[in-house]
Amino acid sequence: MVTPFGTVTTEPLDLAAHEAAVADRRAGAVVSFQGVVRDHDHGRAVSTLEYEGHPGAAEVLREVAAEIGADPDVYAVAVSHRIGPLAVGDVALVAAVSTAHRAAAFAACARLVDEVKARLPIWKRQVFADGTEEWVNCP
């Protein structure tokens, strides 16, 4: 079992720090992912986003990281999600995983991102270029 690194923060996310956190001499593969704020959603121009998180979001993030890290093929896991206002081009989610081989690293990183998106109690408010807005992933 690895010790997972996971955080929810208002600070900009650092991909290199996440990759360094999963460094392991046994690793032949490190796969990382950045979720970046794009300028459109379903054909509508997006100007800004704001993420709001439940007070327990960091604990959920660490639980997800620990579950992925429990895979015997995984050496280390690091994942963080940003909250607060973000502009187009800002990084909202960073994930990194190390394993011995690339296929396992790609699979583990994909599982990590999918589980974070499915379980993390963070909600997104999108503000569109026309001034309208919508909340996404709200219960």
PDB file of C-alpha atoms in Angstrom:
ATOM      1  CA  MET A   1       0.000   0.000   0.000  1.00  0.00           C
ATOM      2  CA  VAL A   2       1.313   3.431  -0.923  1.00  0.00           C
ATOM      3  CA  THR A   3       0.832   6.621   1.018  1.00  0.00           C
ATOM      4  CA  PRO A   4      -1.385   8.726  -1.251  1.00  0.00           C
ATOM      5  CA  PHE A   5      -0.921  12.418  -1.768  1.00  0.00           C
ATOM      6  CA  GLY A   6      -4.148  14.340  -2.273  1.00  0.00           C
ATOM      7  CA  THR A   7      -5.320  17.834  -1.588  1.00  0.00           C
ATOM      8  CA  VAL A   8      -8.112  20.295  -2.280  1.00  0.00           C
ATOM      9  CA  THR A   9      -6.793  23.844  -2.546  1.00  0.00           C
ATOM     10  CA  THR A  10      -7.423  27.348  -3.802  1.00  0.00           C
ATOM     11  CA  GLU A  11      -3.790  27.561  -4.946  1.00  0.00           C
ATOM     12  CA  PRO A  12      -2.674  26.849  -8.531  1.00  0.00           C
ATOM     13  CA  LEU A  13      -1.802  23.189  -9.101  1.00  0.00           C
ATOM     14  CA  ASP A  14       1.716  22.060 -10.003  1.00  0.00           C
ATOM     15  CA  LEU A  15       2.025  19.063 -12.317  1.00  0.00           C
ATOM     16  CA  ALA A  16       5.765  18.702 -11.689  1.00  0.00           C
ATOM     17  CA  ALA A  17       5.194  18.502  -7.925  1.00  0.00           C
ATOM     18  CA  HIS A  18       2.679  15.694  -8.425  1.00  0.00           C
ATOM     19  CA  GLU A  19       5.046  13.806 -10.710  1.00  0.00           C
ATOM     20  CA  ALA A  20       7.837  14.228  -8.138  1.00  0.00           C
ATOM     21  CA  ALA A  21       5.517  12.940  -5.414  1.00  0.00           C
ATOM     22  CA  VAL A  22       5.065   9.631  -7.272  1.00  0.00           C
ATOM     23  CA  ALA A  23       8.745   9.183  -8.166  1.00  0.00           C
ATOM     24  CA  ASP A  24       9.928   5.677  -7.337  1.00  0.00           C
ATOM     25  CA  ARG A  25      13.122   3.888  -8.393  1.00  0.00           C
ATOM     26  CA  ARG A  26      11.077   0.813  -9.330  1.00  0.00           C
ATOM     27  CA  ALA A  27       8.797   2.789 -11.643  1.00  0.00           C
ATOM     28  CA  GLY A  28       9.172   2.381 -15.366  1.00  0.00           C
ATOM     29  CA  ALA A  29       6.144   4.562 -15.978  1.00  0.00           C
ATOM     30  CA  VAL A  30       4.698   7.753 -14.586  1.00  0.00           C
ATOM     31  CA  VAL A  31       1.413   8.857 -16.112  1.00  0.00           C
ATOM     32  CA  SER A  32      -0.040  12.246 -15.294  1.00  0.00           C
ATOM     33  CA  PHE A  33      -3.203  14.120 -16.178  1.00  0.00           C
ATOM     34  CA  GLN A  34      -4.249  17.753 -16.048  1.00  0.00           C
ATOM     35  CA  GLY A  35      -7.885  18.801 -16.257  1.00  0.00           C
ATOM     36  CA  VAL A  36      -7.799  22.267 -17.823  1.00  0.00           C
ATOM     37  CA  VAL A  37     -10.618  24.829 -17.941  1.00  0.00           C
ATOM     38  CA  ARG A  38     -11.721  25.058 -21.567  1.00  0.00           C
ATOM     39  CA  ASP A  39     -13.456  27.951 -23.299  1.00  0.00           C
ATOM     40  CA  HIS A  40     -16.589  26.008 -24.292  1.00  0.00           C
ATOM     41  CA  ASP A  41     -19.097  23.459 -23.062  1.00  0.00           C
ATOM     42  CA  HIS A  42     -21.753  21.819 -25.244  1.00  0.00           C
ATOM     43  CA  GLY A  43     -21.376  24.468 -27.940  1.00  0.00           C
ATOM     44  CA  ARG A  44     -21.529  27.441 -25.572  1.00  0.00           C
ATOM     45  CA  ALA A  45     -18.643  29.815 -24.903  1.00  0.00           C
ATOM     46  CA  VAL A  46     -17.426  29.661 -21.281  1.00  0.00           C
ATOM     47  CA  SER A  47     -15.787  32.723 -19.723  1.00  0.00           C
ATOM     48  CA  THR A  48     -15.023  31.511 -16.168  1.00  0.00           C
ATOM     49  CA  LEU A  49     -15.629  28.685 -13.729  1.00  0.00           C
ATOM     50  CA  GLU A  50     -15.948  28.504  -9.997  1.00  0.00           C
ATOM     51  CA  TYR A  51     -15.555  25.284  -8.043  1.00  0.00           C
ATOM     52  CA  GLU A  52     -17.094  24.907  -4.598  1.00  0.00           C
ATOM     53  CA  GLY A  53     -16.240  21.991  -2.379  1.00  0.00           C
ATOM     54  CA  HIS A  54     -17.822  20.252   0.564  1.00  0.00           C
ATOM     55  CA  PRO A  55     -15.727  20.546   3.754  1.00  0.00           C
ATOM     56  CA  GLY A  56     -15.086  16.787   3.533  1.00  0.00           C
ATOM     57  CA  ALA A  57     -13.839  16.893  -0.070  1.00  0.00           C
ATOM     58  CA  ALA A  58     -10.155  16.517   0.852  1.00  0.00           C
ATOM     59  CA  GLU A  59     -10.896  13.355   2.834  1.00  0.00           C
ATOM     60  CA  VAL A  60     -12.846  11.871  -0.079  1.00  0.00           C
ATOM     61  CA  LEU A  61      -9.951  12.711  -2.393  1.00  0.00           C
ATOM     62  CA  ARG A  62      -7.493  10.943  -0.079  1.00  0.00           C
ATOM     63  CA  GLU A  63      -9.815   7.910   0.122  1.00  0.00           C
ATOM     64  CA  VAL A  64      -9.960   7.648  -3.664  1.00  0.00           C
ATOM     65  CA  ALA A  65      -6.173   7.993  -3.897  1.00  0.00           C
ATOM     66  CA  ALA A  66      -5.735   5.286  -1.236  1.00  0.00           C
ATOM     67  CA  GLU A  67      -8.058   2.916  -3.119  1.00  0.00           C
ATOM     68  CA  ILE A  68      -6.110   3.356  -6.352  1.00  0.00           C
ATOM     69  CA  GLY A  69      -2.854   3.074  -4.407  1.00  0.00           C
ATOM     70  CA  ALA A  70      -3.985  -0.244  -2.924  1.00  0.00           C
ATOM     71  CA  ASP A  71      -3.561  -1.845  -6.362  1.00  0.00           C
ATOM     72  CA  PRO A  72      -0.397  -3.959  -6.087  1.00  0.00           C
ATOM     73  CA  ASP A  73       0.777  -2.662  -9.477  1.00  0.00           C
ATOM     74  CA  VAL A  74       0.705   0.965  -8.263  1.00  0.00           C
ATOM     75  CA  TYR A  75       3.773   2.402  -6.550  1.00  0.00           C
ATOM     76  CA  ALA A  76       2.482   5.897  -5.783  1.00  0.00           C
ATOM     77  CA  VAL A  77      -0.510   8.193  -6.346  1.00  0.00           C
ATOM     78  CA  ALA A  78      -0.849  11.972  -6.195  1.00  0.00           C
ATOM     79  CA  VAL A  79      -4.020  13.920  -6.956  1.00  0.00           C
ATOM     80  CA  SER A  80      -5.290  17.428  -6.247  1.00  0.00           C
ATOM     81  CA  HIS A  81      -8.363  19.456  -7.146  1.00  0.00           C
ATOM     82  CA  ARG A  82      -8.596  23.209  -7.146  1.00  0.00           C
ATOM     83  CA  ILE A  83     -11.556  25.164  -5.784  1.00  0.00           C
ATOM     84  CA  GLY A  84     -12.516  28.812  -6.142  1.00  0.00           C
ATOM     85  CA  PRO A  85     -12.643  30.942  -9.285  1.00  0.00           C
ATOM     86  CA  LEU A  86     -10.692  29.668 -12.295  1.00  0.00           C
ATOM     87  CA  ALA A  87     -10.096  31.230 -15.694  1.00  0.00           C
ATOM     88  CA  VAL A  88      -9.948  29.541 -19.068  1.00  0.00           C
ATOM     89  CA  GLY A  89      -6.601  27.723 -19.251  1.00  0.00           C
ATOM     90  CA  ASP A  90      -6.272  27.204 -15.480  1.00  0.00           C
ATOM     91  CA  VAL A  91      -5.697  23.681 -14.198  1.00  0.00           C
ATOM     92  CA  ALA A  92      -8.565  22.329 -12.078  1.00  0.00           C
ATOM     93  CA  LEU A  93      -7.382  18.726 -11.514  1.00  0.00           C
ATOM     94  CA  VAL A  94      -3.947  17.104 -11.471  1.00  0.00           C
ATOM     95  CA  ALA A  95      -3.311  13.383 -11.080  1.00  0.00           C
ATOM     96  CA  ALA A  96      -0.138  11.296 -11.299  1.00  0.00           C
ATOM     97  CA  VAL A  97       0.497   7.577 -10.864  1.00  0.00           C
ATOM     98  CA  SER A  98       3.665   5.479 -11.004  1.00  0.00           C
ATOM     99  CA  THR A  99       3.912   1.772 -11.817  1.00  0.00           C
ATOM    100  CA  ALA A 100       6.453  -0.617 -13.297  1.00  0.00           C
ATOM    101  CA  HIS A 101       4.876  -0.586 -16.763  1.00  0.00           C
ATOM    102  CA  ARG A 102       3.002   1.950 -18.917  1.00  0.00           C
ATOM    103  CA  ALA A 103      -0.230  -0.009 -19.413  1.00  0.00           C
ATOM    104  CA  ALA A 104      -0.775  -0.303 -15.671  1.00  0.00           C
ATOM    105  CA  ALA A 105       0.078   3.388 -15.164  1.00  0.00           C
ATOM    106  CA  PHE A 106      -2.357   4.552 -17.857  1.00  0.00           C
ATOM    107  CA  ALA A 107      -5.098   2.308 -16.453  1.00  0.00           C
ATOM    108  CA  ALA A 108      -4.525   3.415 -12.862  1.00  0.00           C
ATOM    109  CA  CYS A 109      -4.447   7.110 -13.762  1.00  0.00           C
ATOM    110  CA  ALA A 110      -7.672   6.751 -15.765  1.00  0.00           C
ATOM    111  CA  ARG A 111      -9.349   4.981 -12.811  1.00  0.00           C
ATOM    112  CA  LEU A 112      -8.102   7.695 -10.469  1.00  0.00           C
ATOM    113  CA  VAL A 113      -9.498  10.537 -12.577  1.00  0.00           C
ATOM    114  CA  ASP A 114     -12.797   8.716 -13.189  1.00  0.00           C
ATOM    115  CA  GLU A 115     -13.289   7.985  -9.469  1.00  0.00           C
ATOM    116  CA  VAL A 116     -12.435  11.560  -8.493  1.00  0.00           C
ATOM    117  CA  LYS A 117     -14.955  12.896 -11.015  1.00  0.00           C
ATOM    118  CA  ALA A 118     -17.614  10.442  -9.811  1.00  0.00           C
ATOM    119  CA  ARG A 119     -17.164  10.795  -6.046  1.00  0.00           C
ATOM    120  CA  LEU A 120     -15.569  14.096  -5.128  1.00  0.00           C
ATOM    121  CA  PRO A 121     -18.109  16.503  -3.598  1.00  0.00           C
ATOM    122  CA  ILE A 122     -17.003  19.500  -5.641  1.00  0.00           C
ATOM    123  CA  TRP A 123     -19.480  21.410  -7.781  1.00  0.00           C
ATOM    124  CA  LYS A 124     -18.797  23.612 -10.780  1.00  0.00           C
ATOM    125  CA  ARG A 125     -20.498  26.899 -11.658  1.00  0.00           C
ATOM    126  CA  GLN A 126     -19.924  27.790 -15.285  1.00  0.00           C
ATOM    127  CA  VAL A 127     -20.348  31.373 -16.424  1.00  0.00           C
ATOM    128  CA  PHE A 128     -21.018  31.629 -20.140  1.00  0.00           C
ATOM    129  CA  ALA A 129     -19.950  34.447 -22.444  1.00  0.00           C
ATOM    130  CA  ASP A 130     -23.574  35.620 -22.713  1.00  0.00           C
ATOM    131  CA  GLY A 131     -23.708  36.182 -18.927  1.00  0.00           C
ATOM    132  CA  THR A 132     -25.842  33.145 -18.101  1.00  0.00           C
ATOM    133  CA  GLU A 133     -24.590  30.442 -15.758  1.00  0.00           C
ATOM    134  CA  GLU A 134     -25.212  26.867 -14.732  1.00  0.00           C
ATOM    135  CA  TRP A 135     -24.178  24.553 -11.925  1.00  0.00           C
ATOM    136  CA  VAL A 136     -22.736  21.179 -12.933  1.00  0.00           C
ATOM    137  CA  ASN A 137     -22.547  17.993 -10.838  1.00  0.00           C
ATOM    138  CA  CYS A 138     -24.762  19.398  -8.084  1.00  0.00           C
ATOM    139  CA  PRO A 139     -26.694  16.860  -6.040  1.00  0.00           C
TER     140      PRO A 139
END
